[in-house]
């Protein structure tokens, strides 16, 4: 018949393993969050960059004022995206 472990003794022996597993999971989650944030930002920047290139490419077809307004709109778009995706303090 197998002897049952004393519970405090069991916890003492297994707690470092449990903590290490928890740390690994927390690290993985942080890494996933970072990866998603980077991917999302890069996509948004690529979209905005494409719009800005279009403004530049077709600048002669529009007034200077219209081009500046279109450029300002892309700046607002980026600012809005940043505010919506800020991490909580």
PDB file of N, CA and C in Angstrom:
ATOM      1  N   UNK A   1       0.838  -1.177   0.000  1.00  0.00           N
ATOM      2  CA  UNK A   1       0.000   0.000   0.000  1.00  0.00           C
ATOM      3  C   UNK A   1       0.887   1.245   0.000  1.00  0.00           C
ATOM      4  N   UNK A   2       0.531   2.213  -0.875  1.00  0.00           N
ATOM      5  CA  UNK A   2       1.333   3.419  -1.015  1.00  0.00           C
ATOM      6  C   UNK A   2       0.968   4.424   0.062  1.00  0.00           C
ATOM      7  N   UNK A   3       1.988   5.031   0.633  1.00  0.00           N
ATOM      8  CA  UNK A   3       1.754   6.006   1.691  1.00  0.00           C
ATOM      9  C   UNK A   3       1.330   7.332   1.057  1.00  0.00           C
ATOM     10  N   UNK A   4       0.335   7.964   1.622  1.00  0.00           N
ATOM     11  CA  UNK A   4      -0.126   9.255   1.130  1.00  0.00           C
ATOM     12  C   UNK A   4       0.841  10.345   1.580  1.00  0.00           C
ATOM     13  N   UNK A   5       1.081  11.295   0.683  1.00  0.00           N
ATOM     14  CA  UNK A   5       1.955  12.411   1.023  1.00  0.00           C
ATOM     15  C   UNK A   5       1.268  13.356   1.999  1.00  0.00           C
ATOM     16  N   UNK A   6       2.055  13.914   2.862  1.00  0.00           N
ATOM     17  CA  UNK A   6       1.573  14.974   3.735  1.00  0.00           C
ATOM     18  C   UNK A   6       1.303  16.177   2.833  1.00  0.00           C
ATOM     19  N   UNK A   7       0.125  16.755   2.907  1.00  0.00           N
ATOM     20  CA  UNK A   7      -0.256  17.819   1.979  1.00  0.00           C
ATOM     21  C   UNK A   7       0.710  19.008   1.999  1.00  0.00           C
ATOM     22  N   UNK A   8       1.056  19.584   3.164  1.00  0.00           N
ATOM     23  CA  UNK A   8       2.016  20.695   3.142  1.00  0.00           C
ATOM     24  C   UNK A   8       3.351  20.299   2.524  1.00  0.00           C
ATOM     25  N   UNK A   9       3.785  19.107   2.783  1.00  0.00           N
ATOM     26  CA  UNK A   9       5.039  18.623   2.195  1.00  0.00           C
ATOM     27  C   UNK A   9       4.908  18.513   0.680  1.00  0.00           C
ATOM     28  N   UNK A  10       3.759  18.016   0.228  1.00  0.00           N
ATOM     29  CA  UNK A  10       3.496  17.893  -1.209  1.00  0.00           C
ATOM     30  C   UNK A  10       3.513  19.268  -1.879  1.00  0.00           C
ATOM     31  N   UNK A  11       2.851  20.233  -1.269  1.00  0.00           N
ATOM     32  CA  UNK A  11       2.806  21.591  -1.816  1.00  0.00           C
ATOM     33  C   UNK A  11       4.213  22.172  -1.874  1.00  0.00           C
ATOM     34  N   UNK A  12       4.957  21.965  -0.825  1.00  0.00           N
ATOM     35  CA  UNK A  12       6.319  22.485  -0.774  1.00  0.00           C
ATOM     36  C   UNK A  12       7.170  21.918  -1.920  1.00  0.00           C
ATOM     37  N   UNK A  13       6.968  20.649  -2.221  1.00  0.00           N
ATOM     38  CA  UNK A  13       7.739  20.003  -3.284  1.00  0.00           C
ATOM     39  C   UNK A  13       7.266  20.414  -4.675  1.00  0.00           C
ATOM     40  N   UNK A  14       5.992  20.625  -4.829  1.00  0.00           N
ATOM     41  CA  UNK A  14       5.442  20.873  -6.167  1.00  0.00           C
ATOM     42  C   UNK A  14       5.252  22.355  -6.496  1.00  0.00           C
ATOM     43  N   UNK A  15       5.276  23.229  -5.527  1.00  0.00           N
ATOM     44  CA  UNK A  15       5.017  24.654  -5.775  1.00  0.00           C
ATOM     45  C   UNK A  15       6.020  25.280  -6.748  1.00  0.00           C
ATOM     46  N   UNK A  16       7.306  25.025  -6.645  1.00  0.00           N
ATOM     47  CA  UNK A  16       8.232  25.616  -7.620  1.00  0.00           C
ATOM     48  C   UNK A  16       7.911  25.209  -9.064  1.00  0.00           C
ATOM     49  N   UNK A  17       7.499  23.975  -9.245  1.00  0.00           N
ATOM     50  CA  UNK A  17       7.126  23.498 -10.583  1.00  0.00           C
ATOM     51  C   UNK A  17       5.884  24.236 -11.066  1.00  0.00           C
ATOM     52  N   UNK A  18       4.893  24.352 -10.179  1.00  0.00           N
ATOM     53  CA  UNK A  18       3.661  25.053 -10.535  1.00  0.00           C
ATOM     54  C   UNK A  18       3.938  26.515 -10.879  1.00  0.00           C
ATOM     55  N   UNK A  19       4.778  27.178 -10.081  1.00  0.00           N
ATOM     56  CA  UNK A  19       5.117  28.579 -10.339  1.00  0.00           C
ATOM     57  C   UNK A  19       5.822  28.729 -11.685  1.00  0.00           C
ATOM     58  N   UNK A  20       6.707  27.818 -11.994  1.00  0.00           N
ATOM     59  CA  UNK A  20       7.423  27.872 -13.262  1.00  0.00           C
ATOM     60  C   UNK A  20       6.448  27.717 -14.429  1.00  0.00           C
ATOM     61  N   UNK A  21       5.501  26.820 -14.292  1.00  0.00           N
ATOM     62  CA  UNK A  21       4.498  26.632 -15.341  1.00  0.00           C
ATOM     63  C   UNK A  21       3.647  27.890 -15.506  1.00  0.00           C
ATOM     64  N   UNK A  22       3.285  28.511 -14.409  1.00  0.00           N
ATOM     65  CA  UNK A  22       2.495  29.746 -14.459  1.00  0.00           C
ATOM     66  C   UNK A  22       3.292  30.858 -15.138  1.00  0.00           C
ATOM     67  N   UNK A  23       4.569  30.977 -14.803  1.00  0.00           N
ATOM     68  CA  UNK A  23       5.416  31.993 -15.421  1.00  0.00           C
ATOM     69  C   UNK A  23       5.510  31.781 -16.927  1.00  0.00           C
ATOM     70  N   UNK A  24       5.640  30.558 -17.331  1.00  0.00           N
ATOM     71  CA  UNK A  24       5.725  30.246 -18.750  1.00  0.00           C
ATOM     72  C   UNK A  24       4.445  30.668 -19.450  1.00  0.00           C
ATOM     73  N   UNK A  25       3.314  30.373 -18.849  1.00  0.00           N
ATOM     74  CA  UNK A  25       2.045  30.762 -19.451  1.00  0.00           C
ATOM     75  C   UNK A  25       1.908  32.268 -19.524  1.00  0.00           C
ATOM     76  N   UNK A  26       2.274  32.970 -18.471  1.00  0.00           N
ATOM     77  CA  UNK A  26       2.190  34.430 -18.463  1.00  0.00           C
ATOM     78  C   UNK A  26       3.106  35.006 -19.541  1.00  0.00           C
ATOM     79  N   UNK A  27       4.288  34.441 -19.693  1.00  0.00           N
ATOM     80  CA  UNK A  27       5.227  34.902 -20.722  1.00  0.00           C
ATOM     81  C   UNK A  27       4.630  34.710 -22.110  1.00  0.00           C
ATOM     82  N   UNK A  28       4.054  33.539 -22.349  1.00  0.00           N
ATOM     83  CA  UNK A  28       3.449  33.263 -23.645  1.00  0.00           C
ATOM     84  C   UNK A  28       2.345  34.256 -23.956  1.00  0.00           C
ATOM     85  N   UNK A  29       1.523  34.571 -22.971  1.00  0.00           N
ATOM     86  CA  UNK A  29       0.432  35.519 -23.181  1.00  0.00           C
ATOM     87  C   UNK A  29       0.980  36.900 -23.505  1.00  0.00           C
ATOM     88  N   UNK A  30       2.014  37.335 -22.792  1.00  0.00           N
ATOM     89  CA  UNK A  30       2.614  38.635 -23.065  1.00  0.00           C
ATOM     90  C   UNK A  30       3.184  38.665 -24.478  1.00  0.00           C
ATOM     91  N   UNK A  31       3.809  37.584 -24.877  1.00  0.00           N
ATOM     92  CA  UNK A  31       4.389  37.496 -26.208  1.00  0.00           C
ATOM     93  C   UNK A  31       3.295  37.569 -27.273  1.00  0.00           C
ATOM     94  N   UNK A  32       2.197  36.879 -27.048  1.00  0.00           N
ATOM     95  CA  UNK A  32       1.079  36.911 -27.989  1.00  0.00           C
ATOM     96  C   UNK A  32       0.494  38.311 -28.076  1.00  0.00           C
ATOM     97  N   UNK A  33       0.366  38.988 -26.948  1.00  0.00           N
ATOM     98  CA  UNK A  33      -0.165  40.344 -26.932  1.00  0.00           C
ATOM     99  C   UNK A  33       0.749  41.269 -27.712  1.00  0.00           C
ATOM    100  N   UNK A  34       2.044  41.174 -27.469  1.00  0.00           N
ATOM    101  CA  UNK A  34       3.008  42.002 -28.185  1.00  0.00           C
ATOM    102  C   UNK A  34       2.950  41.723 -29.676  1.00  0.00           C
ATOM    103  N   UNK A  35       2.936  40.452 -30.038  1.00  0.00           N
ATOM    104  CA  UNK A  35       2.904  40.082 -31.454  1.00  0.00           C
ATOM    105  C   UNK A  35       1.653  40.634 -32.132  1.00  0.00           C
ATOM    106  N   UNK A  36       0.512  40.520 -31.483  1.00  0.00           N
ATOM    107  CA  UNK A  36      -0.737  41.036 -32.061  1.00  0.00           C
ATOM    108  C   UNK A  36      -0.682  42.554 -32.203  1.00  0.00           C
ATOM    109  N   UNK A  37      -0.186  43.245 -31.175  1.00  0.00           N
ATOM    110  CA  UNK A  37      -0.081  44.701 -31.241  1.00  0.00           C
ATOM    111  C   UNK A  37       0.836  45.137 -32.381  1.00  0.00           C
ATOM    112  N   UNK A  38       1.964  44.464 -32.527  1.00  0.00           N
ATOM    113  CA  UNK A  38       2.901  44.806 -33.602  1.00  0.00           C
ATOM    114  C   UNK A  38       2.256  44.562 -34.957  1.00  0.00           C
ATOM    115  N   UNK A  39       1.627  43.416 -35.114  1.00  0.00           N
ATOM    116  CA  UNK A  39       0.977  43.064 -36.383  1.00  0.00           C
ATOM    117  C   UNK A  39      -0.128  44.073 -36.734  1.00  0.00           C
ATOM    118  N   UNK A  40      -0.954  44.420 -35.745  1.00  0.00           N
ATOM    119  CA  UNK A  40      -2.036  45.379 -35.985  1.00  0.00           C
ATOM    120  C   UNK A  40      -1.499  46.756 -36.362  1.00  0.00           C
ATOM    121  N   UNK A  41      -0.476  47.214 -35.659  1.00  0.00           N
ATOM    122  CA  UNK A  41       0.098  48.529 -35.947  1.00  0.00           C
ATOM    123  C   UNK A  41       0.724  48.545 -37.341  1.00  0.00           C
ATOM    124  N   UNK A  42       1.458  47.502 -37.669  1.00  0.00           N
ATOM    125  CA  UNK A  42       2.083  47.449 -38.993  1.00  0.00           C
ATOM    126  C   UNK A  42       1.039  47.481 -40.105  1.00  0.00           C
ATOM    127  N   UNK A  43      -0.069  46.781 -39.911  1.00  0.00           N
ATOM    128  CA  UNK A  43      -1.136  46.774 -40.916  1.00  0.00           C
ATOM    129  C   UNK A  43      -1.740  48.170 -41.062  1.00  0.00           C
ATOM    130  N   UNK A  44      -2.000  48.812 -39.941  1.00  0.00           N
ATOM    131  CA  UNK A  44      -2.578  50.164 -39.989  1.00  0.00           C
ATOM    132  C   UNK A  44      -1.607  51.137 -40.655  1.00  0.00           C
ATOM    133  N   UNK A  45      -0.329  51.044 -40.312  1.00  0.00           N
ATOM    134  CA  UNK A  45       0.664  51.931 -40.919  1.00  0.00           C
ATOM    135  C   UNK A  45       0.784  51.693 -42.424  1.00  0.00           C
ATOM    136  N   UNK A  46       0.728  50.432 -42.833  1.00  0.00           N
ATOM    137  CA  UNK A  46       0.779  50.128 -44.270  1.00  0.00           C
ATOM    138  C   UNK A  46      -0.419  50.726 -44.995  1.00  0.00           C
ATOM    139  N   UNK A  47      -1.606  50.622 -44.393  1.00  0.00           N
ATOM    140  CA  UNK A  47      -2.810  51.185 -45.006  1.00  0.00           C
ATOM    141  C   UNK A  47      -2.696  52.708 -45.131  1.00  0.00           C
ATOM    142  N   UNK A  48      -2.232  53.349 -44.081  1.00  0.00           N
ATOM    143  CA  UNK A  48      -2.092  54.803 -44.092  1.00  0.00           C
ATOM    144  C   UNK A  48      -1.012  55.213 -45.097  1.00  0.00           C
ATOM    145  N   UNK A  49       0.081  54.487 -45.117  1.00  0.00           N
ATOM    146  CA  UNK A  49       1.154  54.787 -46.058  1.00  0.00           C
ATOM    147  C   UNK A  49       0.653  54.690 -47.505  1.00  0.00           C
ATOM    148  N   UNK A  50      -0.162  53.694 -47.778  1.00  0.00           N
ATOM    149  CA  UNK A  50      -0.743  53.534 -49.117  1.00  0.00           C
ATOM    150  C   UNK A  50      -1.603  54.748 -49.478  1.00  0.00           C
ATOM    151  N   UNK A  51      -2.406  55.208 -48.540  1.00  0.00           N
ATOM    152  CA  UNK A  51      -3.238  56.393 -48.769  1.00  0.00           C
ATOM    153  C   UNK A  51      -2.382  57.635 -49.022  1.00  0.00           C
ATOM    154  N   UNK A  52      -1.332  57.799 -48.226  1.00  0.00           N
ATOM    155  CA  UNK A  52      -0.452  58.962 -48.375  1.00  0.00           C
ATOM    156  C   UNK A  52       0.254  58.921 -49.735  1.00  0.00           C
ATOM    157  N   UNK A  53       0.681  57.746 -50.158  1.00  0.00           N
ATOM    158  CA  UNK A  53       1.291  57.623 -51.500  1.00  0.00           C
ATOM    159  C   UNK A  53       0.305  58.049 -52.588  1.00  0.00           C
ATOM    160  N   UNK A  54      -0.956  57.648 -52.411  1.00  0.00           N
ATOM    161  CA  UNK A  54      -1.983  58.044 -53.379  1.00  0.00           C
ATOM    162  C   UNK A  54      -2.185  59.548 -53.401  1.00  0.00           C
ATOM    163  N   UNK A  55      -2.179  60.163 -52.238  1.00  0.00           N
ATOM    164  CA  UNK A  55      -2.305  61.622 -52.165  1.00  0.00           C
ATOM    165  C   UNK A  55      -1.145  62.262 -52.935  1.00  0.00           C
ATOM    166  N   UNK A  56       0.057  61.752 -52.693  1.00  0.00           N
ATOM    167  CA  UNK A  56       1.240  62.310 -53.352  1.00  0.00           C
ATOM    168  C   UNK A  56       1.194  62.077 -54.874  1.00  0.00           C
ATOM    169  N   UNK A  57       0.838  60.867 -55.248  1.00  0.00           N
ATOM    170  CA  UNK A  57       0.831  60.509 -56.664  1.00  0.00           C
ATOM    171  C   UNK A  57      -0.169  61.341 -57.470  1.00  0.00           C
ATOM    172  N   UNK A  58      -1.325  61.607 -56.881  1.00  0.00           N
ATOM    173  CA  UNK A  58      -2.375  62.328 -57.608  1.00  0.00           C
ATOM    174  C   UNK A  58      -2.507  63.784 -57.154  1.00  0.00           C
ATOM    175  N   UNK A  59      -1.466  64.321 -56.542  1.00  0.00           N
ATOM    176  CA  UNK A  59      -1.515  65.678 -55.988  1.00  0.00           C
ATOM    177  C   UNK A  59      -1.832  66.738 -57.042  1.00  0.00           C
ATOM    178  N   UNK A  60      -1.416  66.507 -58.263  1.00  0.00           N
ATOM    179  CA  UNK A  60      -1.636  67.512 -59.322  1.00  0.00           C
ATOM    180  C   UNK A  60      -3.097  67.546 -59.785  1.00  0.00           C
ATOM    181  N   UNK A  61      -3.842  66.521 -59.444  1.00  0.00           N
ATOM    182  CA  UNK A  61      -5.254  66.460 -59.847  1.00  0.00           C
ATOM    183  C   UNK A  61      -6.161  67.211 -58.870  1.00  0.00           C
ATOM    184  N   UNK A  62      -5.620  67.579 -57.727  1.00  0.00           N
ATOM    185  CA  UNK A  62      -6.415  68.224 -56.685  1.00  0.00           C
ATOM    186  C   UNK A  62      -5.735  69.507 -56.237  1.00  0.00           C
ATOM    187  N   UNK A  63      -6.508  70.345 -55.595  1.00  0.00           N
ATOM    188  CA  UNK A  63      -5.935  71.600 -55.090  1.00  0.00           C
ATOM    189  C   UNK A  63      -5.005  71.302 -53.914  1.00  0.00           C
ATOM    190  N   UNK A  64      -4.121  72.238 -53.656  1.00  0.00           N
ATOM    191  CA  UNK A  64      -3.211  72.105 -52.528  1.00  0.00           C
ATOM    192  C   UNK A  64      -4.004  71.937 -51.227  1.00  0.00           C
ATOM    193  N   UNK A  65      -5.076  72.690 -51.115  1.00  0.00           N
ATOM    194  CA  UNK A  65      -5.924  72.609 -49.915  1.00  0.00           C
ATOM    195  C   UNK A  65      -6.525  71.208 -49.765  1.00  0.00           C
ATOM    196  N   UNK A  66      -7.043  70.640 -50.846  1.00  0.00           N
ATOM    197  CA  UNK A  66      -7.618  69.291 -50.795  1.00  0.00           C
ATOM    198  C   UNK A  66      -6.567  68.252 -50.402  1.00  0.00           C
ATOM    199  N   UNK A  67      -5.366  68.398 -50.966  1.00  0.00           N
ATOM    200  CA  UNK A  67      -4.284  67.466 -50.624  1.00  0.00           C
ATOM    201  C   UNK A  67      -3.910  67.575 -49.149  1.00  0.00           C
ATOM    202  N   UNK A  68      -3.815  68.779 -48.653  1.00  0.00           N
ATOM    203  CA  UNK A  68      -3.477  68.977 -47.239  1.00  0.00           C
ATOM    204  C   UNK A  68      -4.565  68.414 -46.332  1.00  0.00           C
ATOM    205  N   UNK A  69      -5.824  68.596 -46.711  1.00  0.00           N
ATOM    206  CA  UNK A  69      -6.941  68.042 -45.930  1.00  0.00           C
ATOM    207  C   UNK A  69      -6.899  66.510 -45.940  1.00  0.00           C
ATOM    208  N   UNK A  70      -6.597  65.929 -47.084  1.00  0.00           N
ATOM    209  CA  UNK A  70      -6.507  64.466 -47.181  1.00  0.00           C
ATOM    210  C   UNK A  70      -5.351  63.945 -46.317  1.00  0.00           C
ATOM    211  N   UNK A  71      -4.237  64.650 -46.334  1.00  0.00           N
ATOM    212  CA  UNK A  71      -3.102  64.268 -45.508  1.00  0.00           C
ATOM    213  C   UNK A  71      -3.452  64.405 -44.030  1.00  0.00           C
ATOM    214  N   UNK A  72      -4.137  65.488 -43.684  1.00  0.00           N
ATOM    215  CA  UNK A  72      -4.556  65.694 -42.293  1.00  0.00           C
ATOM    216  C   UNK A  72      -5.500  64.582 -41.842  1.00  0.00           C
ATOM    217  N   UNK A  73      -6.343  64.117 -42.731  1.00  0.00           N
ATOM    218  CA  UNK A  73      -7.262  63.022 -42.402  1.00  0.00           C
ATOM    219  C   UNK A  73      -6.484  61.747 -42.068  1.00  0.00           C
ATOM    220  N   UNK A  74      -5.413  61.483 -42.774  1.00  0.00           N
ATOM    221  CA  UNK A  74      -4.601  60.295 -42.470  1.00  0.00           C
ATOM    222  C   UNK A  74      -3.908  60.443 -41.114  1.00  0.00           C
ATOM    223  N   UNK A  75      -3.506  61.647 -40.776  1.00  0.00           N
ATOM    224  CA  UNK A  75      -2.920  61.892 -39.451  1.00  0.00           C
ATOM    225  C   UNK A  75      -3.959  61.652 -38.362  1.00  0.00           C
ATOM    226  N   UNK A  76      -5.182  62.129 -38.594  1.00  0.00           N
ATOM    227  CA  UNK A  76      -6.271  61.903 -37.616  1.00  0.00           C
ATOM    228  C   UNK A  76      -6.563  60.416 -37.475  1.00  0.00           C
ATOM    229  N   UNK A  77      -6.549  59.722 -38.611  1.00  0.00           N
ATOM    230  CA  UNK A  77      -6.803  58.279 -38.606  1.00  0.00           C
ATOM    231  C   UNK A  77      -5.773  57.555 -37.737  1.00  0.00           C
ATOM    232  N   UNK A  78      -4.512  57.908 -37.888  1.00  0.00           N
ATOM    233  CA  UNK A  78      -3.461  57.278 -37.092  1.00  0.00           C
ATOM    234  C   UNK A  78      -3.622  57.623 -35.614  1.00  0.00           C
ATOM    235  N   UNK A  79      -3.898  58.871 -35.319  1.00  0.00           N
ATOM    236  CA  UNK A  79      -4.089  59.295 -33.926  1.00  0.00           C
ATOM    237  C   UNK A  79      -5.267  58.549 -33.299  1.00  0.00           C
ATOM    238  N   UNK A  80      -6.362  58.440 -34.033  1.00  0.00           N
ATOM    239  CA  UNK A  80      -7.543  57.728 -33.534  1.00  0.00           C
ATOM    240  C   UNK A  80      -7.206  56.260 -33.269  1.00  0.00           C
ATOM    241  N   UNK A  81      -6.466  55.635 -34.191  1.00  0.00           N
ATOM    242  CA  UNK A  81      -6.096  54.240 -34.014  1.00  0.00           C
ATOM    243  C   UNK A  81      -5.251  54.065 -32.757  1.00  0.00           C
ATOM    244  N   UNK A  82      -4.290  54.956 -32.552  1.00  0.00           N
ATOM    245  CA  UNK A  82      -3.421  54.871 -31.379  1.00  0.00           C
ATOM    246  C   UNK A  82      -4.250  54.985 -30.100  1.00  0.00           C
ATOM    247  N   UNK A  83      -5.159  55.930 -30.046  1.00  0.00           N
ATOM    248  CA  UNK A  83      -5.982  56.110 -28.846  1.00  0.00           C
ATOM    249  C   UNK A  83      -6.864  54.890 -28.578  1.00  0.00           C
ATOM    250  N   UNK A  84      -7.386  54.297 -29.630  1.00  0.00           N
ATOM    251  CA  UNK A  84      -8.248  53.125 -29.465  1.00  0.00           C
ATOM    252  C   UNK A  84      -7.469  51.894 -29.031  1.00  0.00           C
ATOM    253  N   UNK A  85      -6.188  51.873 -29.301  1.00  0.00           N
ATOM    254  CA  UNK A  85      -5.396  50.673 -29.023  1.00  0.00           C
ATOM    255  C   UNK A  85      -4.379  50.870 -27.916  1.00  0.00           C
ATOM    256  N   UNK A  86      -4.535  51.916 -27.131  1.00  0.00           N
ATOM    257  CA  UNK A  86      -3.634  52.104 -25.994  1.00  0.00           C
ATOM    258  C   UNK A  86      -3.875  51.026 -24.959  1.00  0.00           C
ATOM    259  N   UNK A  87      -2.790  50.568 -24.376  1.00  0.00           N
ATOM    260  CA  UNK A  87      -2.905  49.588 -23.305  1.00  0.00           C
ATOM    261  C   UNK A  87      -3.301  50.317 -22.023  1.00  0.00           C
ATOM    262  N   UNK A  88      -4.128  49.696 -21.199  1.00  0.00           N
ATOM    263  CA  UNK A  88      -4.530  50.334 -19.948  1.00  0.00           C
ATOM    264  C   UNK A  88      -3.318  50.610 -19.055  1.00  0.00           C
ATOM    265  N   UNK A  89      -3.364  51.721 -18.348  1.00  0.00           N
ATOM    266  CA  UNK A  89      -2.258  52.087 -17.456  1.00  0.00           C
ATOM    267  C   UNK A  89      -2.253  51.252 -16.202  1.00  0.00           C
TER     268      UNK A  89
END
